Amino acid sequence: MKLIDDMISPAWRGTYTLFKKELFRFWRVAFQTVASPILTALLYLLIFSHALEGHVQVYKGVQYQAFLIPGLIMMSLLQNAFANSSSSLVQSKIMGSIVFVLLTPISYLQFFCAFLAAAIIRGVLVGFSIYVVAIWFVDLPITHPAWILAFALLGSALLGTFGIIAGIWADKFDQMAAFQNFVIMPLTFLSGVFYSIHSLPPIWQAISKFNPFFYMIDGFRYGFFGQGDISPWISLTVVTAFLLVLAWLCLKMLKSGYKLRG
Amino acid sequence: MTIPAIQINNIHKQFGDLQALNGIDLTINQGEFFGLLGPNGAGKSTLINVMAGLLKPTQGNVAIMGHDTVNAYQAARMALGVVPQELVFDPFFNVREMLRFQAGYFGRGRENDVWVDEVIESLGLTDKAHTNMRKLSGGMKRRALIAQALVHKPPVIVLDEPTAGVDVELRQMLWQFIKRLNKDGHTIILTTHYLEEAETLCERVAMMKDGKIVALDTTANLLSKLPGKNLRLVLGEATLPTTLFPMLKSGQNGVFTLALTELSQIEFALSELRKANIAVQDMQLIEADLEDVFMSLVGVHANEKAIA
């Protein structure tokens, strides 16, 4: 760590320090921020795979247990990327300690990069940990690693950005909880974590296609099995477009000082 | 000509219908020890937040060491250290970690760690360097906040009521520390509720009311503007003769303070008391202080001793 510290140029040291602080912040409470989502994902795996194994075959030649794992990894990755930036921001706003960052020369773009990078790291770390634990129990192929990596990074970036927006907007913890329970959770559960949208009635299939989480999970799953509900290129386009729109909105909020600088 | 430490030009700040700052013009020179006084809601903290870039002015501009706080905000913030009024802290880190992070935000690397340790020592925080911020007492948190404003060696330091709610011993320690910073060449801007503090420390003082500066002068000049003295009389159970009411500044529990414009009024006051057959239990002649200047300008009642 000290070696990296010395390698960073003074111009980027502010951004790097904020990123490092955000990493340390979640790592200090790793039991809650890393271990707990891993356990939750494994419980989902245990319960759903036992309940539905033999009843559901989603893709030809793919066990339901194996089908489930990429969805669970992506779900946890997305939720944790969101939680990292949103909870850090709302907490430091309520505690007042956000002022220590706002008083510094760190620009709005650097602020965005630091929070985003930390959110990506936490999302990917949680996702990777679930993968490492899950492959002890289930045989999981990796057909296209580049797609897996692309969707893991884009997904965590998208939700990390969304988390920054939510963190800036929310003034209270219950507003943040509402975001998590009424936006993130339904979008995740209705995105195909536990099923293929082809198993749904046509109307629900059509509705699912308006859910950006569906594209992240489907594209990610394609990387494992080489098959999905739609082409990974379409998913990549949709996810990238969503990311760009949210990043634009987030940078606009940060630049204007919305709810941060009066 | 030397660049002013702080140059404030025609600053207005409006929050909805409230005009929090109403055309503030102020120049603070390098090396000054400057006091910003005023009751609650006068606009002191708003002005500081505008200087620090935490609030955007509705109109006007501020430059810190010649750097505009909007157009050259990075250079302006590098030159400024702010000690916030609230005891805010990050609960995840200990004192040393928090200070190193703060220095890092300003682009300082590991070479700055020696300075961070020096600041920790100067503020008597060495024993607490590895203590989580959450576990520090109020006084220690206050010291850590001051340390946080100093880690990037700013030439200009703003302290927003640094001694609010601290005990006498810590107040003295902080006064000595801030005086030393000023002696070392730092420009100090201090807001305070304690007029005694401004009188002891500040060379120049601005008094604010309703978003405006109502007085701006050296502390000595402001004090000389009120040459009058105060006569403090302890009368016990007796009440003050009505003839002395025009001079009355305050009166409570048998202790009356009369404002004198000339010393001959002492004789008048004593003769009136004699006529009314009132015995004086104790008597003191008190020099006018900043509080008197403040009250005459701001019109705050004398009973509000710690001018809010």
XYZ file of C-alpha atoms in Angstrom:
570
model
C 0.000 0.000 0.000
C 2.841 2.400 0.890
C 4.468 1.724 -2.475
C 1.239 2.634 -4.275
C 0.902 5.742 -2.071
C 4.316 6.939 -3.234
C 3.598 6.213 -6.892
C 0.518 8.433 -7.048
C 1.216 11.918 -8.416
C 0.214 14.838 -6.140
C -2.466 15.879 -8.662
C -4.266 12.544 -8.183
C -3.466 12.074 -4.515
C -6.718 13.669 -3.391
C -8.799 11.305 -5.517
C -6.687 8.332 -4.523
C -6.950 9.214 -0.810
C -10.720 9.526 -1.016
C -10.892 6.191 -2.838
C -8.627 4.589 -0.230
C -10.685 6.045 2.605
C -13.856 4.613 1.049
C -12.199 1.197 0.732
C -11.030 1.260 4.358
C -14.481 2.387 5.444
C -16.209 -0.731 4.163
C -13.301 -3.019 5.011
C -13.437 -1.877 8.661
C -16.921 -3.358 8.821
C -16.236 -6.247 6.420
C -18.378 -8.609 8.467
C -21.384 -6.516 7.576
C -20.324 -5.339 4.106
C -18.694 -8.463 2.657
C -19.329 -11.565 4.795
C -23.015 -10.900 5.327
C -23.994 -10.626 1.606
C -21.988 -13.785 0.881
C -23.940 -15.686 3.517
C -27.260 -14.307 2.219
C -26.442 -15.369 -1.361
C -25.461 -18.849 -0.210
C -28.713 -19.198 1.721
C -30.656 -18.261 -1.401
C -28.647 -20.845 -3.309
C -29.310 -23.542 -0.736
C -33.045 -22.890 -0.427
C -33.955 -22.271 -4.057
C -31.769 -25.000 -5.478
C -33.273 -27.578 -3.075
C -36.799 -26.362 -3.637
C -36.647 -26.119 -7.414
C -33.989 -28.589 -8.523
C -35.604 -31.133 -10.808
C -38.675 -28.940 -11.325
C -37.050 -26.267 -13.424
C -34.703 -26.533 -16.341
C -33.950 -23.166 -17.768
C -31.228 -23.819 -20.304
C -30.565 -27.142 -21.941
C -27.844 -29.063 -20.184
C -27.567 -26.524 -17.316
C -28.532 -27.570 -13.789
C -30.835 -25.134 -11.973
C -28.237 -24.744 -9.205
C -25.638 -23.657 -11.755
C -28.153 -21.365 -13.487
C -28.879 -19.686 -10.190
C -25.301 -18.823 -9.233
C -24.494 -16.089 -11.829
C -27.835 -14.429 -10.994
C -27.059 -14.484 -7.271
C -23.526 -13.202 -7.847
C -24.813 -10.344 -9.974
C -27.623 -9.536 -7.549
C -25.184 -9.259 -4.626
C -22.655 -7.361 -6.704
C -25.262 -4.793 -7.749
C -26.762 -4.388 -4.288
C -23.361 -3.955 -2.667
C -22.042 -1.497 -5.231
C -25.180 0.574 -4.596
C -24.914 0.221 -0.822
C -21.275 1.300 -0.754
C -21.611 4.714 -2.313
C -25.118 5.459 -1.062
C -24.594 4.540 2.590
C -21.230 6.274 2.800
C -22.643 9.490 1.371
C -25.860 9.582 3.351
C -24.021 8.744 6.563
C -21.366 11.406 6.095
C -24.071 13.919 5.170
C -26.078 13.164 8.303
C -22.979 13.043 10.536
C -21.686 16.230 8.910
C -18.280 14.728 8.128
C -18.833 15.257 4.366
C -17.564 18.777 5.064
C -14.002 17.425 5.351
C -14.121 16.422 1.690
C -16.037 19.484 0.531
C -13.403 21.816 2.028
C -10.645 20.288 -0.090
C -9.537 20.993 -3.679
C -11.029 17.646 -4.842
C -13.119 18.413 -7.942
C -16.610 17.048 -8.567
C -15.189 14.695 -11.212
C -12.509 13.382 -8.834
C -15.159 12.972 -6.130
C -17.260 10.911 -8.551
C -14.293 8.746 -9.639
C -13.243 7.978 -6.044
C -16.722 6.948 -4.863
C -17.369 5.004 -8.044
C -14.083 3.079 -7.902
C -14.702 2.073 -4.278
C -18.247 0.927 -5.138
C -16.924 -1.176 -8.040
C -14.289 -2.779 -5.802
C -16.836 -3.714 -3.136
C -19.343 -5.033 -5.695
C -16.754 -7.112 -7.516
C -15.185 -8.341 -4.265
C -18.539 -9.572 -2.930
C -19.418 -11.129 -6.307
C -16.066 -12.850 -6.654
C -16.238 -14.175 -3.073
C -19.663 -15.721 -3.743
C -18.252 -17.322 -6.883
C -15.276 -18.778 -4.996
C -17.516 -20.263 -2.299
C -20.200 -21.484 -4.738
C -17.857 -23.446 -7.027
C -17.095 -25.736 -4.088
C -20.688 -26.967 -4.309
C -21.691 -26.556 -7.948
C -19.987 -27.243 -11.232
C -20.032 -23.887 -12.987
C -18.568 -23.439 -16.489
C -16.954 -20.204 -17.683
C -17.532 -19.908 -21.419
C -16.773 -16.241 -22.121
C -14.738 -14.650 -19.279
C -14.576 -11.289 -21.069
C -18.385 -10.959 -20.938
C -18.371 -11.885 -17.253
C -15.779 -9.225 -16.508
C -17.468 -6.603 -18.701
C -20.888 -7.036 -17.053
C -19.401 -7.234 -13.552
C -17.609 -3.918 -14.075
C -20.448 -2.192 -15.905
C -23.057 -3.452 -13.444
C -21.136 -2.335 -10.377
C -20.342 1.004 -12.057
C -24.014 1.528 -12.899
C -25.218 0.764 -9.379
C -22.272 2.626 -7.819
C -23.335 5.699 -9.796
C -26.963 5.172 -8.833
C -25.808 4.926 -5.212
C -24.026 8.281 -5.444
C -27.200 9.869 -6.845
C -29.325 8.305 -4.091
C -26.772 9.295 -1.411
C -26.763 12.901 -2.565
C -30.554 13.035 -2.800
C -31.470 11.292 0.473
C -31.510 13.419 3.616
C -32.489 10.638 5.995
C -31.719 6.962 6.461
C -35.353 5.983 5.852
C -35.298 7.683 2.452
C -32.273 5.574 1.625
C -33.989 2.426 2.888
C -36.986 3.290 0.679
C -34.657 3.506 -2.307
C -33.241 0.095 -1.489
C -36.556 -1.619 -0.713
C -38.793 -0.006 -3.316
C -36.374 0.408 -6.243
C -33.301 -1.785 -6.022
C -34.887 -4.879 -4.477
C -37.940 -5.197 -6.826
C -35.827 -4.471 -9.907
C -33.372 -7.168 -8.845
C -35.941 -9.826 -8.000
C -37.921 -9.149 -11.187
C -34.869 -9.256 -13.418
C -34.396 -12.980 -13.865
C -32.105 -13.827 -10.966
C -34.141 -16.941 -10.221
C -35.675 -17.643 -13.630
C -35.396 -17.066 -17.363
C -37.828 -14.474 -18.645
C -38.827 -16.986 -21.317
C -40.707 -18.828 -18.600
C -42.901 -15.747 -18.028
C -46.180 -14.840 -19.780
C -45.596 -12.532 -22.806
C -46.735 -9.391 -20.990
C -44.236 -9.909 -18.155
C -41.527 -10.734 -20.680
C -42.196 -7.375 -22.336
C -42.171 -5.536 -18.974
C -38.923 -7.247 -17.968
C -37.240 -5.753 -21.018
C -37.692 -2.280 -19.487
C -35.721 -3.395 -16.434
C -32.008 -2.572 -16.791
C -31.157 -5.205 -14.173
C -32.418 -7.893 -16.567
C -29.738 -6.951 -19.143
C -26.952 -6.938 -16.555
C -27.891 -10.368 -15.236
C -28.579 -11.908 -18.630
C -25.328 -10.635 -20.139
C -23.389 -11.781 -17.078
C -24.998 -15.221 -17.238
C -24.167 -15.467 -20.946
C -20.497 -15.270 -19.986
C -20.879 -18.492 -17.953
C -23.121 -20.635 -20.162
C -22.752 -19.139 -23.637
C -26.533 -18.813 -23.806
C -28.993 -16.229 -22.567
C -32.448 -14.740 -23.094
C -31.118 -12.129 -25.526
C -27.859 -11.304 -27.303
C -25.114 -10.075 -24.945
C -24.412 -7.263 -27.409
C -27.900 -5.878 -26.864
C -27.392 -6.167 -23.097
C -24.022 -4.433 -23.386
C -25.571 -1.573 -25.367
C -28.473 -1.116 -22.952
C -26.289 -1.288 -19.814
C -23.707 1.108 -21.266
C -26.448 3.539 -22.276
C -27.970 3.415 -18.783
C -24.554 3.924 -17.230
C -23.847 6.944 -19.415
C -27.211 8.536 -18.644
C -26.837 7.998 -14.882
C -23.197 9.160 -14.895
C -24.249 12.318 -16.769
C -27.022 12.971 -14.243
C -24.732 12.265 -11.299
C -21.975 14.566 -12.593
C -24.548 17.274 -13.251
C -25.755 16.996 -9.643
C -22.207 17.051 -8.281
C -21.154 19.972 -10.467
C -24.138 22.050 -9.391
C -23.486 21.209 -5.749
C -27.051 19.885 -5.378
C -27.714 19.189 -1.670
C -23.971 19.353 -0.949
C -23.076 23.010 -1.440
C -25.939 25.427 -0.756
C 1.462 45.615 -2.462
C 0.866 42.419 -0.542
C -2.128 40.339 -1.569
C -4.794 40.330 1.145
C -5.332 37.026 2.924
C -9.058 37.419 2.366
C -10.823 39.831 0.063
C -14.615 39.841 0.252
C -16.467 41.958 -2.296
C -20.153 42.786 -2.021
C -21.257 39.338 -0.881
C -24.983 38.669 -0.776
C -26.518 35.356 0.175
C -30.205 34.655 0.077
C -31.998 31.567 1.417
C -35.560 31.809 0.112
C -36.948 34.984 1.659
C -34.098 35.308 4.122
C -31.280 37.681 3.228
C -28.512 36.013 5.249
C -25.717 38.232 3.945
C -26.456 41.671 2.684
C -23.531 43.272 0.889
C -20.452 42.322 2.888
C -17.190 44.020 1.931
C -14.164 43.070 3.951
C -10.404 42.901 3.500
C -8.294 40.899 5.924
C -4.557 41.303 5.553
C -1.954 38.607 5.778
C -0.767 37.938 9.310
C -3.807 39.545 10.934
C -5.672 38.135 13.915
C -9.210 39.050 12.989
C -12.398 38.622 14.984
C -15.880 38.194 13.580
C -18.560 38.875 16.176
C -22.302 38.872 16.131
C -25.420 37.363 17.648
C -26.929 34.105 16.387
C -28.275 34.540 12.898
C -26.041 37.543 12.194
C -24.487 35.688 9.260
C -21.017 34.819 10.636
C -21.139 31.123 9.793
C -22.785 31.846 6.436
C -19.929 34.186 5.604
C -17.381 31.543 6.607
C -19.168 28.926 4.522
C -19.065 31.243 1.527
C -15.299 31.760 2.067
C -14.813 28.003 2.300
C -16.850 27.272 -0.836
C -19.500 25.350 1.108
C -22.091 27.923 0.062
C -22.360 29.765 -3.205
C -22.967 33.500 -2.854
C -26.031 34.929 -4.584
C -23.864 37.877 -5.572
C -20.285 39.037 -5.085
C -16.980 37.225 -4.828
C -14.346 36.132 -2.340
C -10.618 35.622 -2.884
C -8.333 33.704 -0.517
C -4.690 34.748 -0.921
C -5.686 36.246 -4.280
C -7.452 33.098 -5.535
C -11.126 33.425 -6.383
C -13.179 30.854 -4.457
C -15.236 29.988 -7.563
C -12.943 30.375 -10.577
C -9.757 29.240 -8.819
C -11.406 27.183 -6.078
C -8.634 24.609 -5.845
C -5.892 27.168 -5.122
C -8.265 29.042 -2.791
C -9.057 25.900 -0.762
C -5.379 24.928 -0.600
C -4.753 28.267 1.118
C -7.552 27.879 3.648
C -7.975 25.756 6.769
C -11.422 25.750 8.327
C -12.375 24.563 11.797
C -16.125 23.953 11.672
C -18.364 24.955 14.533
C -20.057 21.558 14.893
C -18.150 18.654 16.440
C -18.288 16.542 13.289
C -16.149 13.438 12.805
C -15.818 10.270 10.788
C -16.577 7.338 13.122
C -14.578 4.765 11.149
C -11.078 6.065 11.823
C -8.668 6.992 14.569
C -7.141 10.442 14.970
C -3.903 9.799 13.066
C -5.650 8.006 10.185
C -8.196 10.749 9.882
C -5.503 13.454 9.794
C -3.475 11.580 7.197
C -6.549 11.167 5.015
C -7.289 14.856 5.360
C -3.736 15.742 4.296
C -4.092 13.330 1.366
C -7.213 15.120 0.139
C -5.001 18.180 -0.244
C -2.457 16.238 -2.310
C -0.048 15.637 0.573
C 1.729 12.287 0.653
C 3.706 10.344 3.218
C 6.316 13.133 3.385
C 3.667 15.089 5.288
C 3.338 12.477 8.059
C 6.035 14.212 10.139
C 3.981 17.414 10.096
C 0.819 15.495 10.994
C 2.616 14.058 14.035
C 3.837 17.544 14.966
C 0.277 18.884 14.874
C -0.908 15.915 16.944
C 1.758 16.666 19.549
C 1.183 20.432 19.605
C -2.496 19.914 20.330
C -1.849 17.371 23.071
C -3.359 14.517 21.089
C -0.377 12.149 21.139
C -2.005 9.781 23.645
C -5.156 9.713 21.543
C -3.518 9.282 18.125
C -4.726 5.688 17.877
C -8.106 6.292 19.473
C -11.192 6.140 17.316
C -12.747 9.573 16.821
C -16.022 8.271 18.242
C -14.383 7.547 21.585
C -12.865 11.007 22.114
C -14.305 13.457 24.637
C -15.818 16.721 23.368
C -12.639 18.657 24.147
C -10.451 16.124 22.380
C -12.750 16.125 19.360
C -12.406 19.914 19.262
C -8.609 19.587 19.243
C -8.796 16.978 16.473
C -10.968 19.334 14.418
C -8.359 22.064 14.766
C -5.631 19.600 13.801
C -7.651 18.634 10.748
C -7.671 22.236 9.528
C -3.876 22.464 9.835
C -2.653 19.275 8.143
C -2.105 20.929 4.767
C -0.275 23.946 6.275
C -2.729 26.600 5.100
C -1.621 30.248 5.381
C -5.171 31.318 6.340
C -7.061 29.635 9.170
C -10.710 30.207 9.991
C -11.970 29.065 13.368
C -15.724 29.077 13.767
C -16.284 29.362 17.510
C -13.413 27.083 18.485
C -13.907 27.517 22.209
C -17.675 27.050 22.355
C -18.478 24.618 25.128
C -14.892 23.888 26.174
C -13.648 24.177 29.748
C -11.474 27.037 30.977
C -8.247 25.031 30.894
C -8.736 23.906 27.304
C -9.802 27.393 26.283
C -6.534 28.798 27.618
C -4.584 26.062 25.852
C -6.370 26.737 22.558
C -5.815 30.491 22.918
C -2.084 29.923 23.370
C -2.023 27.565 20.407
C -3.914 29.926 18.098
C -1.713 32.846 19.195
C 1.345 30.783 18.300
C -0.094 30.012 14.854
C -0.582 33.730 14.299
C 2.957 34.450 15.491
C 4.238 31.873 13.017
C 2.690 33.927 10.214
C -0.766 32.397 9.786
C -3.680 34.738 9.236
C -6.380 33.917 11.766
C -10.072 34.627 11.451
C -11.992 33.805 14.573
C -15.701 33.907 15.194
C -16.717 33.847 18.790
C -19.582 34.380 21.180
C -17.151 35.383 23.874
C -16.298 39.044 23.621
C -13.562 38.561 26.153
C -11.946 36.170 23.693
C -12.036 38.672 20.845
C -10.755 41.406 23.147
C -7.823 39.266 24.301
C -6.825 37.853 20.926
C -7.963 39.951 17.989
C -6.200 42.999 16.619
C -9.175 43.920 14.483
C -12.836 43.109 14.814
C -15.899 43.154 12.568
C -19.288 43.133 14.230
C -22.167 41.695 12.259
C -25.907 42.043 12.556
C -28.621 40.927 10.153
C -26.148 39.978 7.445
C -24.308 43.308 7.533
C -21.102 44.545 9.110
C -22.115 47.199 11.631
C -18.619 47.958 12.914
C -15.158 47.312 11.583
C -12.105 48.644 13.336
C -9.152 47.739 15.474
C -10.170 46.391 18.843
C -8.441 49.353 20.521
C -10.322 51.908 18.397
C -13.645 50.231 19.023
C -13.019 50.311 22.749
C -11.963 53.947 22.628
C -15.237 54.832 20.908
C -16.927 54.226 24.248
C -14.891 56.220 26.727
C -17.553 55.727 29.400
C -17.130 53.487 32.394
C -19.621 51.435 34.318
C -20.453 51.857 38.000
C -21.479 48.657 39.687
C -23.446 49.121 42.896
C -24.493 46.448 45.356
C -27.549 47.758 47.242
C -28.913 44.591 48.847
C -32.654 44.820 49.505
C -32.984 48.475 48.466
C -34.187 49.614 45.055
C -32.533 52.198 42.883
C -33.847 55.781 43.133
C -35.865 56.679 40.044
C -33.577 59.647 39.336
C -30.822 57.144 38.459
C -32.975 55.141 36.031
C -31.727 57.016 32.915
C -28.209 55.755 33.678
C -29.269 52.176 34.413
C -27.678 49.548 32.218
C -28.688 46.452 34.131
C -30.095 45.521 37.483
C -30.712 42.201 39.104
C -30.810 40.835 42.669
C -29.803 44.131 44.241
C -26.810 44.613 41.913
C -27.133 47.608 39.586
C -24.814 48.721 36.806
C -24.918 52.363 35.784
C -23.391 53.600 32.532
C -21.311 56.732 33.082
C -20.408 59.187 30.372
C -18.261 61.232 32.743
C -16.749 60.572 36.146
C -18.649 63.438 37.849
C -21.743 61.276 37.538
C -20.352 59.108 40.360
C -20.857 61.957 42.803
C -24.383 62.518 41.482
C -25.228 58.825 41.846
C -23.888 58.675 45.390
C -25.721 61.845 46.456
C -29.013 60.486 45.080
C -28.460 57.282 47.050
C -27.730 59.311 50.201
C -30.885 61.379 49.691
C -32.925 58.171 49.418
C -31.183 56.902 52.512
C -29.822 53.838 50.753
C -26.587 52.266 52.012
C -24.117 51.100 49.396
C -22.814 47.655 50.333
C -20.204 47.488 47.590
C -19.107 49.596 44.674
C -16.877 49.039 41.612
C -15.786 51.180 38.679
C -15.523 49.024 35.542
C -13.869 49.899 32.212
C -16.084 49.601 29.135
C -15.401 46.448 27.148
C -16.220 45.115 23.722
C -19.527 43.936 25.038
C -20.551 47.534 25.663
C -19.451 48.506 22.181
C -21.313 45.548 20.852
C -24.484 46.333 22.713
C -24.434 49.954 21.688
C -24.094 48.906 18.056
C -26.231 45.832 17.942
C -28.742 46.769 20.581
C -28.687 43.509 22.482
C -29.946 43.657 26.034
C -27.306 43.596 28.716
C -28.731 40.516 30.345
C -27.655 38.516 27.343
C -24.200 38.418 28.790
C -22.680 35.853 26.496
C -23.713 37.669 23.359
C -25.227 34.936 21.463
